[in-house]
Coordinates of C-alpha atoms and ligand atoms in Angstrom, one line a residue:
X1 CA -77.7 -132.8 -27.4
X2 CA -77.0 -136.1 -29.0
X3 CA -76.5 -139.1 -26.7
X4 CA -73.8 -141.5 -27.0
X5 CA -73.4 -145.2 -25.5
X6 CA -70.2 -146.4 -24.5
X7 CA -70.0 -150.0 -23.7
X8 CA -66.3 -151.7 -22.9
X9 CA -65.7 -154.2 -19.8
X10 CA -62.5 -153.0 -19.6
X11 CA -63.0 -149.9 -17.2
X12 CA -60.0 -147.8 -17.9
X13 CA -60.9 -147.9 -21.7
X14 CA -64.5 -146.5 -20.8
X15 CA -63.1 -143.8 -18.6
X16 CA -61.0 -142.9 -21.5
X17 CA -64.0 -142.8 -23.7
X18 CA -66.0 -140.8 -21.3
X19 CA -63.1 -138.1 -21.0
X20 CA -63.3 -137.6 -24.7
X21 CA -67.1 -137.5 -25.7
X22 CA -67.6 -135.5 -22.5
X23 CA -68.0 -132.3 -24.0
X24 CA -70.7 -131.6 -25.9
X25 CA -72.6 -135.0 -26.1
X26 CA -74.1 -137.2 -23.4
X27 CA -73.3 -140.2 -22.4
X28 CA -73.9 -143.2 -21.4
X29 CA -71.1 -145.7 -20.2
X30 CA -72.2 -149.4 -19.7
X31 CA -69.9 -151.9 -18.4
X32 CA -69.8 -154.6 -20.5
X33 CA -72.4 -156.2 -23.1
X34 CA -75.2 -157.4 -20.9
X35 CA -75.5 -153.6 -19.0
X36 CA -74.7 -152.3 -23.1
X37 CA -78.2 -154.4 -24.1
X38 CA -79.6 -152.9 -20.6
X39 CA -79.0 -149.6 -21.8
X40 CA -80.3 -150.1 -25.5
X41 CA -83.7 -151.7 -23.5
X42 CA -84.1 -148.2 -21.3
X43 CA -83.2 -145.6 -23.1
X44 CA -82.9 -144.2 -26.7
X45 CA -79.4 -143.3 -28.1
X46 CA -78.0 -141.5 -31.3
X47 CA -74.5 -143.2 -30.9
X48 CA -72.8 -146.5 -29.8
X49 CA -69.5 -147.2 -29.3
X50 CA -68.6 -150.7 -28.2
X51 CA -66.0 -153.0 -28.0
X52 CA -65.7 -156.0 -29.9
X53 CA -64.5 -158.5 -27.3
X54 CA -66.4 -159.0 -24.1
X55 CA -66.9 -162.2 -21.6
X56 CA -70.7 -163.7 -22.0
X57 CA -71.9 -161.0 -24.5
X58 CA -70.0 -159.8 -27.7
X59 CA -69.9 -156.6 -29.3
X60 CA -71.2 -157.8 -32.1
X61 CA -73.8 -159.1 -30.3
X62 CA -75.0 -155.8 -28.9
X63 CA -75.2 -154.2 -31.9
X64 CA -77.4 -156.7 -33.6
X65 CA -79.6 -156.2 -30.8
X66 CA -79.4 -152.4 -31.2
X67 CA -80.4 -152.6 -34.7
X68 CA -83.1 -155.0 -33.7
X69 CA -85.0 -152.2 -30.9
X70 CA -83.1 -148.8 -32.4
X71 CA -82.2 -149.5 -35.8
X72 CA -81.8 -145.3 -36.3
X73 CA -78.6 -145.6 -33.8
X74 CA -75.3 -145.0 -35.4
X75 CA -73.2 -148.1 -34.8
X76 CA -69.5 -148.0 -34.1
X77 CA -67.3 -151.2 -33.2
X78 CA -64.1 -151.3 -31.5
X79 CA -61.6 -154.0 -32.2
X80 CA -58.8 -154.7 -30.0
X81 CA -57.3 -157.4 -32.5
X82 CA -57.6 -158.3 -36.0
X83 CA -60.7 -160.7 -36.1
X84 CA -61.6 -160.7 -39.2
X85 CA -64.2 -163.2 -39.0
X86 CA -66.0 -161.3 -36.2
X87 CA -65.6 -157.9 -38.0
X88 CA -67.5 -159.7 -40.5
X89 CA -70.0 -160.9 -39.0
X90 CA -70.3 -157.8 -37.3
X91 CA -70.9 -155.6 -40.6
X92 CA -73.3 -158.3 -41.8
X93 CA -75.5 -158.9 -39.1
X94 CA -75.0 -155.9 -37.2
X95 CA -74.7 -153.0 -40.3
X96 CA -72.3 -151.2 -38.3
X97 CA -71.5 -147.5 -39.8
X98 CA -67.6 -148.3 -39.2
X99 CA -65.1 -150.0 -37.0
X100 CA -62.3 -148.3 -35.1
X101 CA -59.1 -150.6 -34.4
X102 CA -57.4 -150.2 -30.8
X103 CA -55.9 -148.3 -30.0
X104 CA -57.5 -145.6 -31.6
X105 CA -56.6 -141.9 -32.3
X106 CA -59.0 -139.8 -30.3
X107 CA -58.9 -136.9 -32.8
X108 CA -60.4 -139.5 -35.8
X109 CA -62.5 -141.0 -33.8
X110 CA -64.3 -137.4 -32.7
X111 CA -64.4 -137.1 -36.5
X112 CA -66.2 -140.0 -37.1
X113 CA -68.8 -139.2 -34.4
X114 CA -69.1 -135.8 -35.9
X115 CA -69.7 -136.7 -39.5
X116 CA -71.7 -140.1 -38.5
X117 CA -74.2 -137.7 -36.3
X118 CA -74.5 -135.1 -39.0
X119 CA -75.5 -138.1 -41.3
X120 CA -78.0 -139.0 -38.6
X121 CA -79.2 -135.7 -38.7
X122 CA -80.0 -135.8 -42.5
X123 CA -81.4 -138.9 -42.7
X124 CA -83.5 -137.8 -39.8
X125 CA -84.5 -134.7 -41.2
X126 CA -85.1 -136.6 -44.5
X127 CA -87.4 -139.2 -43.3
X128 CA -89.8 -136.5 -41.2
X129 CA -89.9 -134.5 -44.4
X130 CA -91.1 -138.1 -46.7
X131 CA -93.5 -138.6 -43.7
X132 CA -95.5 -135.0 -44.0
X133 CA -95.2 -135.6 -47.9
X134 CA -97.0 -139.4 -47.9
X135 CA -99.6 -137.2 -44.9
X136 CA -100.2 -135.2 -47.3
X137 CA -100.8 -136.5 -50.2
X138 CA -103.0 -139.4 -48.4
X139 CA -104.7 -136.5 -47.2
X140 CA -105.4 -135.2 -50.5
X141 CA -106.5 -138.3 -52.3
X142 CA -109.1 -138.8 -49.1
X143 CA -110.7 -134.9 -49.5
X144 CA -110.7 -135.5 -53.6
X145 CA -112.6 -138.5 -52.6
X146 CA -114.9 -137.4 -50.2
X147 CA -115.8 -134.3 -52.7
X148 CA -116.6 -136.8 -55.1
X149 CA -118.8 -138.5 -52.8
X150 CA -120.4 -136.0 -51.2
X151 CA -121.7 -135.3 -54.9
X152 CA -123.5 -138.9 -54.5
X153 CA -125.6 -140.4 -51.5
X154 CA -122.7 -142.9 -49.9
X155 CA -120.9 -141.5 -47.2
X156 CA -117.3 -141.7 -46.4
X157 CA -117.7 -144.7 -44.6
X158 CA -118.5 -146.6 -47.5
X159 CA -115.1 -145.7 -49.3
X160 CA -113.0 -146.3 -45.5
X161 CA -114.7 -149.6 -46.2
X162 CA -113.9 -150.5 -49.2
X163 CA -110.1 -149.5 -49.0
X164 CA -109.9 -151.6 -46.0
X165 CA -111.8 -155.0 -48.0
X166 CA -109.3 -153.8 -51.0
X167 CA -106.4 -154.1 -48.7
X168 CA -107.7 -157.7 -47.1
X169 CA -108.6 -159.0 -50.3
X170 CA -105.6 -158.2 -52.2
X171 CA -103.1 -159.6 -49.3
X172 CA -105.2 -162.8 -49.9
X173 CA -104.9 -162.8 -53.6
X174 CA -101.0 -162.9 -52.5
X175 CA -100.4 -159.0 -53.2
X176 CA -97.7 -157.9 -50.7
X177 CA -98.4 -155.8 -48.1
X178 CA -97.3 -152.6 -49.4
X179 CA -98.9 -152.3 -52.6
X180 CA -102.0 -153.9 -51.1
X181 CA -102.1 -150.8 -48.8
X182 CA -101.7 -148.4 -52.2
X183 CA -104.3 -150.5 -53.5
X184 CA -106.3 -149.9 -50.4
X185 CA -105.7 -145.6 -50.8
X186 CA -106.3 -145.3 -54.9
X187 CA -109.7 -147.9 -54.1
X188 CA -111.0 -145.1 -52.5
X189 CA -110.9 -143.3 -56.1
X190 CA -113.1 -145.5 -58.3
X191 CA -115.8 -143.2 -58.6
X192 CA -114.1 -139.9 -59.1
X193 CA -115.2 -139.8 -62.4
X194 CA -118.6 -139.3 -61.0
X195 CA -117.6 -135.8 -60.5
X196 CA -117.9 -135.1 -63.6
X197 CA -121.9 -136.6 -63.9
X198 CA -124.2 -134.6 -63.6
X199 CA -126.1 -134.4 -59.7
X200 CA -129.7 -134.4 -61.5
X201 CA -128.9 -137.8 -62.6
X202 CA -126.7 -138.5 -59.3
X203 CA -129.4 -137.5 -57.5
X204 CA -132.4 -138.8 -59.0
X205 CA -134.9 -140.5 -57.3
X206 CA -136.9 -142.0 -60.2
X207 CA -135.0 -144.7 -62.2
X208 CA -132.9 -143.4 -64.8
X209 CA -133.9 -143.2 -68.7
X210 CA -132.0 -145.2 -71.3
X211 CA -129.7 -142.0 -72.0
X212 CA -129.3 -141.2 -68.4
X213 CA -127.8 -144.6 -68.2
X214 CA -125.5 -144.2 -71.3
X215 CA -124.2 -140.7 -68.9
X216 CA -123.7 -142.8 -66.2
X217 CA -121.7 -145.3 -67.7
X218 CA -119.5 -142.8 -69.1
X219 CA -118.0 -142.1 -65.0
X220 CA -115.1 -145.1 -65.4
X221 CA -113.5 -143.4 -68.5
X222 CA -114.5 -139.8 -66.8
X223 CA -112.4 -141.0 -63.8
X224 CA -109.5 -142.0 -66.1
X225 CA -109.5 -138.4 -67.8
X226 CA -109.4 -136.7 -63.9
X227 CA -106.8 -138.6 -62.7
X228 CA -104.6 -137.5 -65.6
X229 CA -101.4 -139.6 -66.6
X230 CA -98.9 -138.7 -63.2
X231 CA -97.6 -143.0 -62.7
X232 CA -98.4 -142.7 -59.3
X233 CA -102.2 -142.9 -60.4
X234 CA -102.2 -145.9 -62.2
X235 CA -103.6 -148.1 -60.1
X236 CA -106.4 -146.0 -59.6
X237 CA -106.5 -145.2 -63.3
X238 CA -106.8 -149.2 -63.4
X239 CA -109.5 -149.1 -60.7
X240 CA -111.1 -146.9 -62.2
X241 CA -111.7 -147.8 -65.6
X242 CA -112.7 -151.7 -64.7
X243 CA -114.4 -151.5 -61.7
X244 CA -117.7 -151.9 -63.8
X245 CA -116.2 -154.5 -65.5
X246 CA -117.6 -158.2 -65.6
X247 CA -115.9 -161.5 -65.4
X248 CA -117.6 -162.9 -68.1
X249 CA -117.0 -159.7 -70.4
X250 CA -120.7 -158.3 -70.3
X251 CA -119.8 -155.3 -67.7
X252 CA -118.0 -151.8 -69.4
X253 CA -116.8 -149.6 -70.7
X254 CA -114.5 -152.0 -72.8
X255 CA -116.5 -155.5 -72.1
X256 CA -113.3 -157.1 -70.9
X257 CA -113.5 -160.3 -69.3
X258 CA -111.0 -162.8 -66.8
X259 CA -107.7 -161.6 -66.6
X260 CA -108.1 -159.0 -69.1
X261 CA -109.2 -157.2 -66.3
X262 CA -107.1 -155.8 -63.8
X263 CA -106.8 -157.8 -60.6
X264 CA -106.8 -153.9 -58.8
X265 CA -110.3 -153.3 -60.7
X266 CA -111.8 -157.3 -60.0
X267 CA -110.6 -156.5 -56.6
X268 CA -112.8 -152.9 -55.8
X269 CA -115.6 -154.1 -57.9
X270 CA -116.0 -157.4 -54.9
X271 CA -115.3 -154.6 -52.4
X272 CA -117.9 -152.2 -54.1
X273 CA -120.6 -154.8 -54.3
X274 CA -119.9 -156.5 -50.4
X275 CA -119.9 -152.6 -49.2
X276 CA -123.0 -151.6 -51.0
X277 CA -125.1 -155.3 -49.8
X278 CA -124.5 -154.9 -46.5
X279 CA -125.0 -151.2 -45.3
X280 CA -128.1 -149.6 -45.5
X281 CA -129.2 -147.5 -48.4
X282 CA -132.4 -145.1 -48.9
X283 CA -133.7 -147.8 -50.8
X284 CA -133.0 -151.2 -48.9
X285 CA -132.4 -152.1 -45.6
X286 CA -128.6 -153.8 -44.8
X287 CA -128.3 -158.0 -45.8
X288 CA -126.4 -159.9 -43.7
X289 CA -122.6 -160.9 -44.5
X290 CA -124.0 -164.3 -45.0
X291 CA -126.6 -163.8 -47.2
X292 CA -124.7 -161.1 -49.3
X293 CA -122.1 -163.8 -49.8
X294 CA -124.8 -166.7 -50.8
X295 CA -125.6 -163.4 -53.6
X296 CA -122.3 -162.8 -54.6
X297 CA -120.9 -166.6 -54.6
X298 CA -123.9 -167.2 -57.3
X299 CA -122.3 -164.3 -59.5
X300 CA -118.9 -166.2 -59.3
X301 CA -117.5 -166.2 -62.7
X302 CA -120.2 -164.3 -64.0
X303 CA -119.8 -160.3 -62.1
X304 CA -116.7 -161.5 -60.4
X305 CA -113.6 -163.4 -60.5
X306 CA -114.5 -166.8 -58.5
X307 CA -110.8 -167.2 -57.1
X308 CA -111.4 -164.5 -55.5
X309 CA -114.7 -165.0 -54.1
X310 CA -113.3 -168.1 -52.4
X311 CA -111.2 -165.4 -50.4
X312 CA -114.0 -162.9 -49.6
X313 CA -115.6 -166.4 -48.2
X314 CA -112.3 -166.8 -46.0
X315 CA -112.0 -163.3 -44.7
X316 CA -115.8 -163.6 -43.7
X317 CA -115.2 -166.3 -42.0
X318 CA -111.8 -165.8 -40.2
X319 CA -113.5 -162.5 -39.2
X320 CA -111.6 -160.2 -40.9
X321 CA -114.9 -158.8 -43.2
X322 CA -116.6 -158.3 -39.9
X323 CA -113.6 -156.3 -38.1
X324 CA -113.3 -153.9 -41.1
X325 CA -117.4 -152.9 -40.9
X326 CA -117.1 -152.6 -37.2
X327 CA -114.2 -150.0 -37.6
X328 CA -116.8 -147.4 -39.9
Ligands
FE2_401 FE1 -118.7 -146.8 -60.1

């Protein structure tokens, strides 16, 4: 049952309301705007009706604060007079869904409720259905990417890592939030192609030959191939392909250099390298933050993009680096 908040300070109008939402819905009747914000504060509505004017808090006023703590709430406005300038400031700082002029016809106005809740419904419906579908396919991207890895000798805190330095990083390099965050999820795909590399050189224990190398070198491109041509992949394509990249063109596959490189792919390949310094491997004990950055500032132009390194610096030392490693 869908709950409805009626807010009027004029008591005979809220007893009318009352009478006429009293079947079927439940409500809520607050006298006046302060008990309307009350209300909104203590407990969660799918409906508000509410008069426009109201001594010491205006309707327009409560429904700006609705939208502010229940934005999802259907917002109705009653006018008792033709205030145009409050109606307007009503639909533009409130978003109200419509506004009913007094005195109202009680059939219409049950209409409007009707079709505003069934609306509500949808959209509701609709956004739980987007939120399994994002689940999932985060989900998906993670298992593909801890297959891969489980082919290799990091674990799947090493990619949790990096997706979380990717995200920091790219925020700093002025990236907004959201695609940072995407940047963050396909980071965790940069060595897919190694799925596709054979474990006995994966795995190997000895150094590898010249032509084990050349294999190697060839998971970028293999990555590329996996992770087919569907747009929402291109970032990780992009990750993919350049995260063995160097600044100064000497890395591959392609030997690009500066900003011929993807700022996605200079991004992981910092990530990559701070990750890989400072956790432990079968081969080396973990370096410190510090002295992995001392490393990594001396390849500053050279491996990696040096605007970039000044920002690994600052997210070192406003603690950000050290948060991320104590959340894996
Ligand atoms: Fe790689």
């Amino acid at each position: 049952m869908h709950t409805l908040l009626l807010v009027d300070d004029d008591p005979d109008v809220l007893a009318t309301l009352t009478r006429s939402f009293r079947k079927g819905y439940k409500t809520l009747s607050a006298n006046g705007g302060e008990e309307g914000i009350e209300f909104l504060n203590e407990h969660p509505v799918d409906l508000i009706i509410c008069d426009q004017r109201m001594p010491n808090v205006s309707g327009d006023q409560v429904l700006s604060h609705a939208l502010q703590v229940q934005p999802d709430a259907i917002r109705i406005l009653l006018t008792g007079y033709a205030d145009v300038e409050s109606l307007l400031t009503c639909v533009n700082d409130a978003h109200i869904y419509k506004y009913v002029t007094k005195p109202w016809d009680p059939a219409e106005l049950n209409l409007t409720v009707v079709r505003a809740l069934e609306a509500l419904v949808l959209k509701r419906n609709l956004d739980t259905a987007r939120e399994q579908l994002e689940t999932a396919y985060k989900d998906a991207v993670v298992m593909l990417c801890l297959a891969a890895e489980g082919k290799d000798q990091d674990t799947a805190s090493h990619l949790y890592r990096v997706q979380h330095y990717t995200e920091a990083l790219a925020v700093a390099m002025g990236v907004d939030k959201e695609t940072a965050a995407h940047m963050g999820l396909m980071s965790m795909l940069h060595d897919i192609g190694k799925l596709a590399t054979p474990d006995a050189i994966l795995k190997k224990p000895d150094k590898l030959t010249a032509e084990e190398w050349e294999i190697m070198r060839e998971h970028p491109l293999n990555g590329v191939r996996i992770l087919g041509n569907n747009p929402f992949y291109e970032t990780a394509r992009e990750i993919s392909a350049g995260h063995h990249e160097n600044y100064d063109g000497t890395g591959y596959p392609h030997g690009l250099s500066g900003n011929h490189i993807p700022l996605s792919a200079r991004i992981v390949k910092l990530a990559d390298v701070f990750d890989a310094l400072t956790t432990k491997r079968p081969y080396k004990e973990p370096w410190t933050m510090e002295s992995a950055l001392t490393h990594i500032e001396s390849h500053a132009g050279i491996m990696f993009d040096p605007a970039m390194v000044v920002e690994l610096k600052k997210l070192f030392i406003d603690g950000t680096l050290t948060r991320i490693k104590s959340m894996f």
